[in-house]
């Protein structure tokens, strides 16, 4: 059974600070996804990581993938309030749907 | 990117009645559609996978007779919650995967979700 573990599950941080969310998974899949979810909304795709060593950046967010360690990170640089949301990582073994981590509820305070 | 719509966006129904939720891929052909359920403050859980023209594959613990899935065309999948009960109240989200139009083969495109409340 594929397992995806995210940590931390809850993060409260101040604006301007940096932090990293970790995503460990148990399969050999090299398809790793990061999503953002705002309250009451569906998922917004942030990053798709398809190979070992993949690194993608968009604004203050950067995601990376290490398939050998089965680890992905989502790094937040100089956080701003607008980034407050719940962030999910998910792994795709392609035959089935995505397996999601439990999500990281991020609150960024002024 | 490719667009997936869901209808309705929210529905309230009485216990014992059935509710149908539609999921449409608007600008691509969806070879596979997925249905997820999300309870408050929890993650998304895959309920079933459906391929066009085939019977859906349900995840362990999901009652196939209660959650009827039909994927009759390459752009439409429906989820019918039969004899709904309050414990079925949840946020139902579909996603689709395809290789045509604006879809990239490695992406799952998520619909906006349907909030079901059973009273």
mmCIF file of C-alpha atoms in Angstrom:
data_model
loop_
_atom_site.group_PDB
_atom_site.id
_atom_site.type_symbol
_atom_site.label_atom_id
_atom_site.label_comp_id
_atom_site.label_asym_id
_atom_site.label_seq_id
_atom_site.Cartn_x
_atom_site.Cartn_y
_atom_site.Cartn_z
ATOM 1 C CA UNK A 1 0.000 0.000 0.000
ATOM 2 C CA UNK A 2 1.338 3.369 -1.015
ATOM 3 C CA UNK A 3 1.853 5.752 1.882
ATOM 4 C CA UNK A 4 2.505 9.458 1.702
ATOM 5 C CA UNK A 5 3.594 11.282 4.819
ATOM 6 C CA UNK A 6 3.676 15.029 5.086
ATOM 7 C CA UNK A 7 5.123 17.117 7.840
ATOM 8 C CA UNK A 8 4.458 19.311 9.532
ATOM 9 C CA UNK A 9 0.682 19.029 9.480
ATOM 10 C CA UNK A 10 0.259 22.478 10.915
ATOM 11 C CA UNK A 11 2.556 25.438 10.544
ATOM 12 C CA UNK A 12 2.182 28.941 11.838
ATOM 13 C CA UNK A 13 4.839 31.336 10.711
ATOM 14 C CA UNK A 14 5.528 35.007 10.441
ATOM 15 C CA UNK A 15 5.701 36.974 7.246
ATOM 16 C CA UNK A 16 9.177 37.238 5.847
ATOM 17 C CA UNK A 17 10.353 33.904 7.230
ATOM 18 C CA UNK A 18 11.436 30.825 5.318
ATOM 19 C CA UNK A 19 10.199 27.314 5.875
ATOM 20 C CA UNK A 20 10.078 23.878 4.296
ATOM 21 C CA UNK A 21 7.322 21.289 4.073
ATOM 22 C CA UNK A 22 8.433 17.685 3.685
ATOM 23 C CA UNK A 23 6.764 14.862 1.822
ATOM 24 C CA UNK A 24 7.963 11.267 2.162
ATOM 25 C CA UNK A 25 6.446 8.430 0.174
ATOM 26 C CA UNK A 26 6.792 4.673 0.115
ATOM 27 C CA UNK A 27 6.698 3.755 -3.562
ATOM 28 C CA UNK A 28 9.208 4.007 -6.372
ATOM 29 C CA UNK A 29 7.003 6.401 -8.320
ATOM 30 C CA UNK A 30 8.710 9.430 -9.830
ATOM 31 C CA UNK A 31 5.572 11.480 -10.249
ATOM 32 C CA UNK A 32 5.061 13.867 -7.374
ATOM 33 C CA UNK A 33 2.550 16.667 -7.243
ATOM 34 C CA UNK A 34 2.018 19.673 -5.004
ATOM 35 C CA UNK A 35 -1.371 21.316 -4.642
ATOM 36 C CA UNK A 36 -2.789 24.261 -2.791
ATOM 37 C CA UNK A 37 -6.273 24.273 -1.321
ATOM 38 C CA UNK A 38 -8.053 27.348 0.002
ATOM 39 C CA UNK A 39 -10.982 26.907 2.411
ATOM 40 C CA UNK A 40 -14.095 25.655 0.659
ATOM 41 C CA UNK A 41 -12.298 25.308 -2.669
ATOM 42 C CA UNK A 42 -10.936 22.516 -4.795
ATOM 43 C CA UNK A 43 -7.265 21.919 -5.539
ATOM 44 C CA UNK A 44 -4.973 24.270 -7.398
ATOM 45 C CA UNK A 45 -2.012 22.618 -9.063
ATOM 46 C CA UNK A 46 1.319 24.137 -8.009
ATOM 47 C CA UNK A 47 4.041 21.827 -9.248
ATOM 48 C CA UNK A 48 4.476 18.566 -11.106
ATOM 49 C CA UNK A 49 7.806 16.825 -10.516
ATOM 50 C CA UNK A 50 8.543 14.014 -12.916
ATOM 51 C CA UNK A 51 12.134 12.981 -12.402
ATOM 52 C CA UNK A 52 14.854 12.634 -9.824
ATOM 53 C CA UNK A 53 16.477 15.946 -9.072
ATOM 54 C CA UNK A 54 13.601 17.955 -10.530
ATOM 55 C CA UNK A 55 13.351 21.454 -9.124
ATOM 56 C CA UNK A 56 10.620 23.916 -9.947
ATOM 57 C CA UNK A 57 10.041 27.443 -8.714
ATOM 58 C CA UNK A 58 7.112 29.794 -8.909
ATOM 59 C CA UNK A 59 7.313 33.037 -7.019
ATOM 60 C CA UNK A 60 8.099 32.356 -3.368
ATOM 61 C CA UNK A 61 7.555 28.615 -3.680
ATOM 62 C CA UNK A 62 10.103 26.054 -4.776
ATOM 63 C CA UNK A 63 9.620 22.307 -4.982
ATOM 64 C CA UNK A 64 12.190 19.577 -5.385
ATOM 65 C CA UNK A 65 12.177 15.820 -5.766
ATOM 66 C CA UNK A 66 14.673 13.177 -4.672
ATOM 67 C CA UNK A 67 13.342 9.843 -5.909
ATOM 68 C CA UNK A 68 16.156 7.872 -4.310
ATOM 69 C CA UNK A 69 15.266 9.210 -0.887
ATOM 70 C CA UNK A 70 11.557 9.190 -1.818
ATOM 71 C CA UNK A 71 11.371 12.737 -0.575
ATOM 72 C CA UNK A 72 9.971 15.957 -1.929
ATOM 73 C CA UNK A 73 10.184 19.373 -0.350
ATOM 74 C CA UNK A 74 8.185 22.547 -0.774
ATOM 75 C CA UNK A 75 10.197 25.549 0.309
ATOM 76 C CA UNK A 76 8.617 28.878 1.115
ATOM 77 C CA UNK A 77 10.820 31.946 0.871
ATOM 78 C CA UNK A 78 9.972 35.216 2.618
ATOM 79 C CA UNK A 79 6.422 34.145 3.323
ATOM 80 C CA UNK A 80 3.530 36.519 2.757
ATOM 81 C CA UNK A 81 -0.010 36.314 4.121
ATOM 82 C CA UNK A 82 -1.467 35.350 0.728
ATOM 83 C CA UNK A 83 0.329 32.028 0.943
ATOM 84 C CA UNK A 84 -1.848 30.952 3.863
ATOM 85 C CA UNK A 85 -3.626 27.774 2.708
ATOM 86 C CA UNK A 86 -3.464 24.008 3.001
ATOM 87 C CA UNK A 87 -0.766 22.372 0.904
ATOM 88 C CA UNK A 88 -0.938 18.770 -0.226
ATOM 89 C CA UNK A 89 1.622 16.555 -1.824
ATOM 90 C CA UNK A 90 0.436 13.561 -3.821
ATOM 91 C CA UNK A 91 2.065 10.607 -5.491
ATOM 92 C CA UNK A 92 0.900 8.969 -8.681
ATOM 93 C CA UNK A 93 1.566 5.324 -9.407
ATOM 94 C CA UNK A 94 -0.330 5.908 -12.640
ATOM 95 C CA UNK A 95 -2.425 2.776 -12.510
ATOM 96 C CA UNK A 96 -4.640 4.317 -9.862
ATOM 97 C CA UNK A 97 -5.499 7.780 -8.750
ATOM 98 C CA UNK A 98 -3.334 9.979 -6.615
ATOM 99 C CA UNK A 99 -2.461 9.163 -3.036
ATOM 100 C CA UNK A 100 -2.399 12.315 -0.971
ATOM 101 C CA UNK A 101 -0.541 13.292 2.135
ATOM 102 C CA UNK A 102 -2.609 14.563 5.039
ATOM 103 C CA UNK A 103 -1.886 18.150 4.102
ATOM 104 C CA UNK A 104 -0.047 21.000 5.782
ATOM 105 C CA UNK A 105 -2.255 23.755 7.141
ATOM 106 C CA UNK A 106 -0.161 26.886 6.776
ATOM 107 C CA UNK A 107 -0.968 30.130 8.535
ATOM 108 C CA UNK A 108 1.204 33.149 7.855
ATOM 109 C CA UNK A 109 0.831 35.943 10.325
ATOM 110 C CA UNK A 110 1.824 39.561 9.818
ATOM 111 C CA UNK B 1 -4.455 24.258 -18.768
ATOM 112 C CA UNK B 2 -7.253 21.796 -19.318
ATOM 113 C CA UNK B 3 -10.572 22.474 -17.600
ATOM 114 C CA UNK B 4 -12.867 20.158 -15.672
ATOM 115 C CA UNK B 5 -16.296 21.235 -14.504
ATOM 116 C CA UNK B 6 -18.609 19.749 -11.890
ATOM 117 C CA UNK B 7 -22.296 20.183 -11.402
ATOM 118 C CA UNK B 8 -23.855 21.007 -9.073
ATOM 119 C CA UNK B 9 -21.371 22.950 -6.954
ATOM 120 C CA UNK B 10 -23.459 22.272 -3.873
ATOM 121 C CA UNK B 11 -26.535 20.241 -3.070
ATOM 122 C CA UNK B 12 -28.697 19.621 -0.043
ATOM 123 C CA UNK B 13 -30.832 16.527 0.001
ATOM 124 C CA UNK B 14 -32.932 14.583 2.443
ATOM 125 C CA UNK B 15 -31.822 11.317 3.932
ATOM 126 C CA UNK B 16 -32.851 8.368 1.777
ATOM 127 C CA UNK B 17 -32.852 10.221 -1.526
ATOM 128 C CA UNK B 18 -30.336 9.918 -4.359
ATOM 129 C CA UNK B 19 -28.078 12.615 -5.743
ATOM 130 C CA UNK B 20 -26.235 12.705 -9.057
ATOM 131 C CA UNK B 21 -23.031 14.678 -9.553
ATOM 132 C CA UNK B 22 -21.645 15.334 -13.034
ATOM 133 C CA UNK B 23 -18.008 15.753 -13.972
ATOM 134 C CA UNK B 24 -17.109 17.042 -17.435
ATOM 135 C CA UNK B 25 -13.836 17.591 -19.225
ATOM 136 C CA UNK B 26 -14.433 20.738 -21.278
ATOM 137 C CA UNK B 27 -11.486 20.922 -23.643
ATOM 138 C CA UNK B 28 -10.019 17.453 -23.757
ATOM 139 C CA UNK B 29 -11.025 13.827 -23.870
ATOM 140 C CA UNK B 30 -10.733 12.184 -20.497
ATOM 141 C CA UNK B 31 -9.628 8.591 -20.837
ATOM 142 C CA UNK B 32 -9.700 8.186 -17.080
ATOM 143 C CA UNK B 33 -11.708 9.976 -14.431
ATOM 144 C CA UNK B 34 -11.273 9.778 -10.692
ATOM 145 C CA UNK B 35 -13.637 10.515 -7.844
ATOM 146 C CA UNK B 36 -12.337 11.711 -4.492
ATOM 147 C CA UNK B 37 -14.061 12.492 -1.226
ATOM 148 C CA UNK B 38 -12.857 14.969 1.349
ATOM 149 C CA UNK B 39 -14.284 15.262 4.844
ATOM 150 C CA UNK B 40 -13.774 18.511 6.802
ATOM 151 C CA UNK B 41 -10.170 19.140 7.790
ATOM 152 C CA UNK B 42 -9.046 15.898 6.162
ATOM 153 C CA UNK B 43 -7.185 14.958 3.041
ATOM 154 C CA UNK B 44 -8.624 13.691 -0.221
ATOM 155 C CA UNK B 45 -9.390 9.992 -0.427
ATOM 156 C CA UNK B 46 -9.742 8.221 -3.744
ATOM 157 C CA UNK B 47 -13.123 6.556 -4.061
ATOM 158 C CA UNK B 48 -13.000 5.083 -7.541
ATOM 159 C CA UNK B 49 -11.354 5.163 -10.928
ATOM 160 C CA UNK B 50 -13.343 4.970 -14.130
ATOM 161 C CA UNK B 51 -12.312 4.485 -17.717
ATOM 162 C CA UNK B 52 -14.637 5.338 -20.561
ATOM 163 C CA UNK B 53 -16.875 2.424 -21.440
ATOM 164 C CA UNK B 54 -15.664 0.254 -18.560
ATOM 165 C CA UNK B 55 -16.899 -0.477 -15.097
ATOM 166 C CA UNK B 56 -15.423 1.663 -12.372
ATOM 167 C CA UNK B 57 -12.799 0.293 -10.026
ATOM 168 C CA UNK B 58 -13.644 1.080 -6.423
ATOM 169 C CA UNK B 59 -11.210 1.498 -3.573
ATOM 170 C CA UNK B 60 -11.401 -0.807 -0.606
ATOM 171 C CA UNK B 61 -14.180 0.202 1.740
ATOM 172 C CA UNK B 62 -16.195 2.136 -0.853
ATOM 173 C CA UNK B 63 -19.608 0.597 -1.479
ATOM 174 C CA UNK B 64 -20.108 0.213 -5.206
ATOM 175 C CA UNK B 65 -23.854 -0.184 -4.820
ATOM 176 C CA UNK B 66 -24.086 3.056 -2.932
ATOM 177 C CA UNK B 67 -21.783 5.152 -5.082
ATOM 178 C CA UNK B 68 -22.709 4.456 -8.686
ATOM 179 C CA UNK B 69 -20.236 5.701 -11.249
ATOM 180 C CA UNK B 70 -20.915 5.935 -14.954
ATOM 181 C CA UNK B 71 -18.316 7.027 -17.482
ATOM 182 C CA UNK B 72 -20.414 6.896 -20.604
ATOM 183 C CA UNK B 73 -18.360 9.195 -22.784
ATOM 184 C CA UNK B 74 -14.871 10.641 -23.025
ATOM 185 C CA UNK B 75 -16.053 13.922 -21.548
ATOM 186 C CA UNK B 76 -18.562 12.930 -18.882
ATOM 187 C CA UNK B 77 -18.557 10.884 -15.714
ATOM 188 C CA UNK B 78 -21.334 10.822 -13.144
ATOM 189 C CA UNK B 79 -21.373 9.841 -9.494
ATOM 190 C CA UNK B 80 -24.737 8.935 -8.012
ATOM 191 C CA UNK B 81 -25.004 8.702 -4.252
ATOM 192 C CA UNK B 82 -27.917 6.383 -3.643
ATOM 193 C CA UNK B 83 -30.014 6.401 -0.477
ATOM 194 C CA UNK B 84 -27.888 9.167 0.952
ATOM 195 C CA UNK B 85 -27.380 9.456 4.695
ATOM 196 C CA UNK B 86 -25.946 12.276 6.801
ATOM 197 C CA UNK B 87 -22.603 10.460 7.013
ATOM 198 C CA UNK B 88 -22.317 10.814 3.223
ATOM 199 C CA UNK B 89 -22.134 14.578 3.626
ATOM 200 C CA UNK B 90 -18.786 15.559 2.214
ATOM 201 C CA UNK B 91 -16.926 17.458 -0.490
ATOM 202 C CA UNK B 92 -16.766 15.344 -3.641
ATOM 203 C CA UNK B 93 -14.075 16.221 -6.163
ATOM 204 C CA UNK B 94 -13.539 14.648 -9.552
ATOM 205 C CA UNK B 95 -10.421 14.727 -11.658
ATOM 206 C CA UNK B 96 -9.648 13.682 -15.189
ATOM 207 C CA UNK B 97 -6.656 12.521 -17.122
ATOM 208 C CA UNK B 98 -6.342 12.569 -20.907
ATOM 209 C CA UNK B 99 -3.953 13.005 -23.771
ATOM 210 C CA UNK B 100 -5.899 15.143 -26.202
ATOM 211 C CA UNK B 101 -6.596 18.824 -26.468
ATOM 212 C CA UNK B 102 -5.011 20.882 -23.717
ATOM 213 C CA UNK B 103 -4.381 17.927 -21.429
ATOM 214 C CA UNK B 104 -0.901 16.755 -20.540
ATOM 215 C CA UNK B 105 -0.686 12.993 -20.025
ATOM 216 C CA UNK B 106 0.940 13.210 -16.592
ATOM 217 C CA UNK B 107 -1.526 15.669 -15.117
ATOM 218 C CA UNK B 108 -4.776 15.123 -13.291
ATOM 219 C CA UNK B 109 -7.137 18.047 -13.753
ATOM 220 C CA UNK B 110 -9.425 18.669 -10.830
ATOM 221 C CA UNK B 111 -12.970 19.898 -10.910
ATOM 222 C CA UNK B 112 -14.198 22.620 -8.536
ATOM 223 C CA UNK B 113 -15.900 20.098 -6.260
ATOM 224 C CA UNK B 114 -19.446 19.435 -5.106
ATOM 225 C CA UNK B 115 -20.439 19.974 -1.510
ATOM 226 C CA UNK B 116 -23.123 17.480 -0.491
ATOM 227 C CA UNK B 117 -25.147 17.968 2.657
ATOM 228 C CA UNK B 118 -27.602 15.246 3.637
ATOM 229 C CA UNK B 119 -30.204 16.273 6.214
#
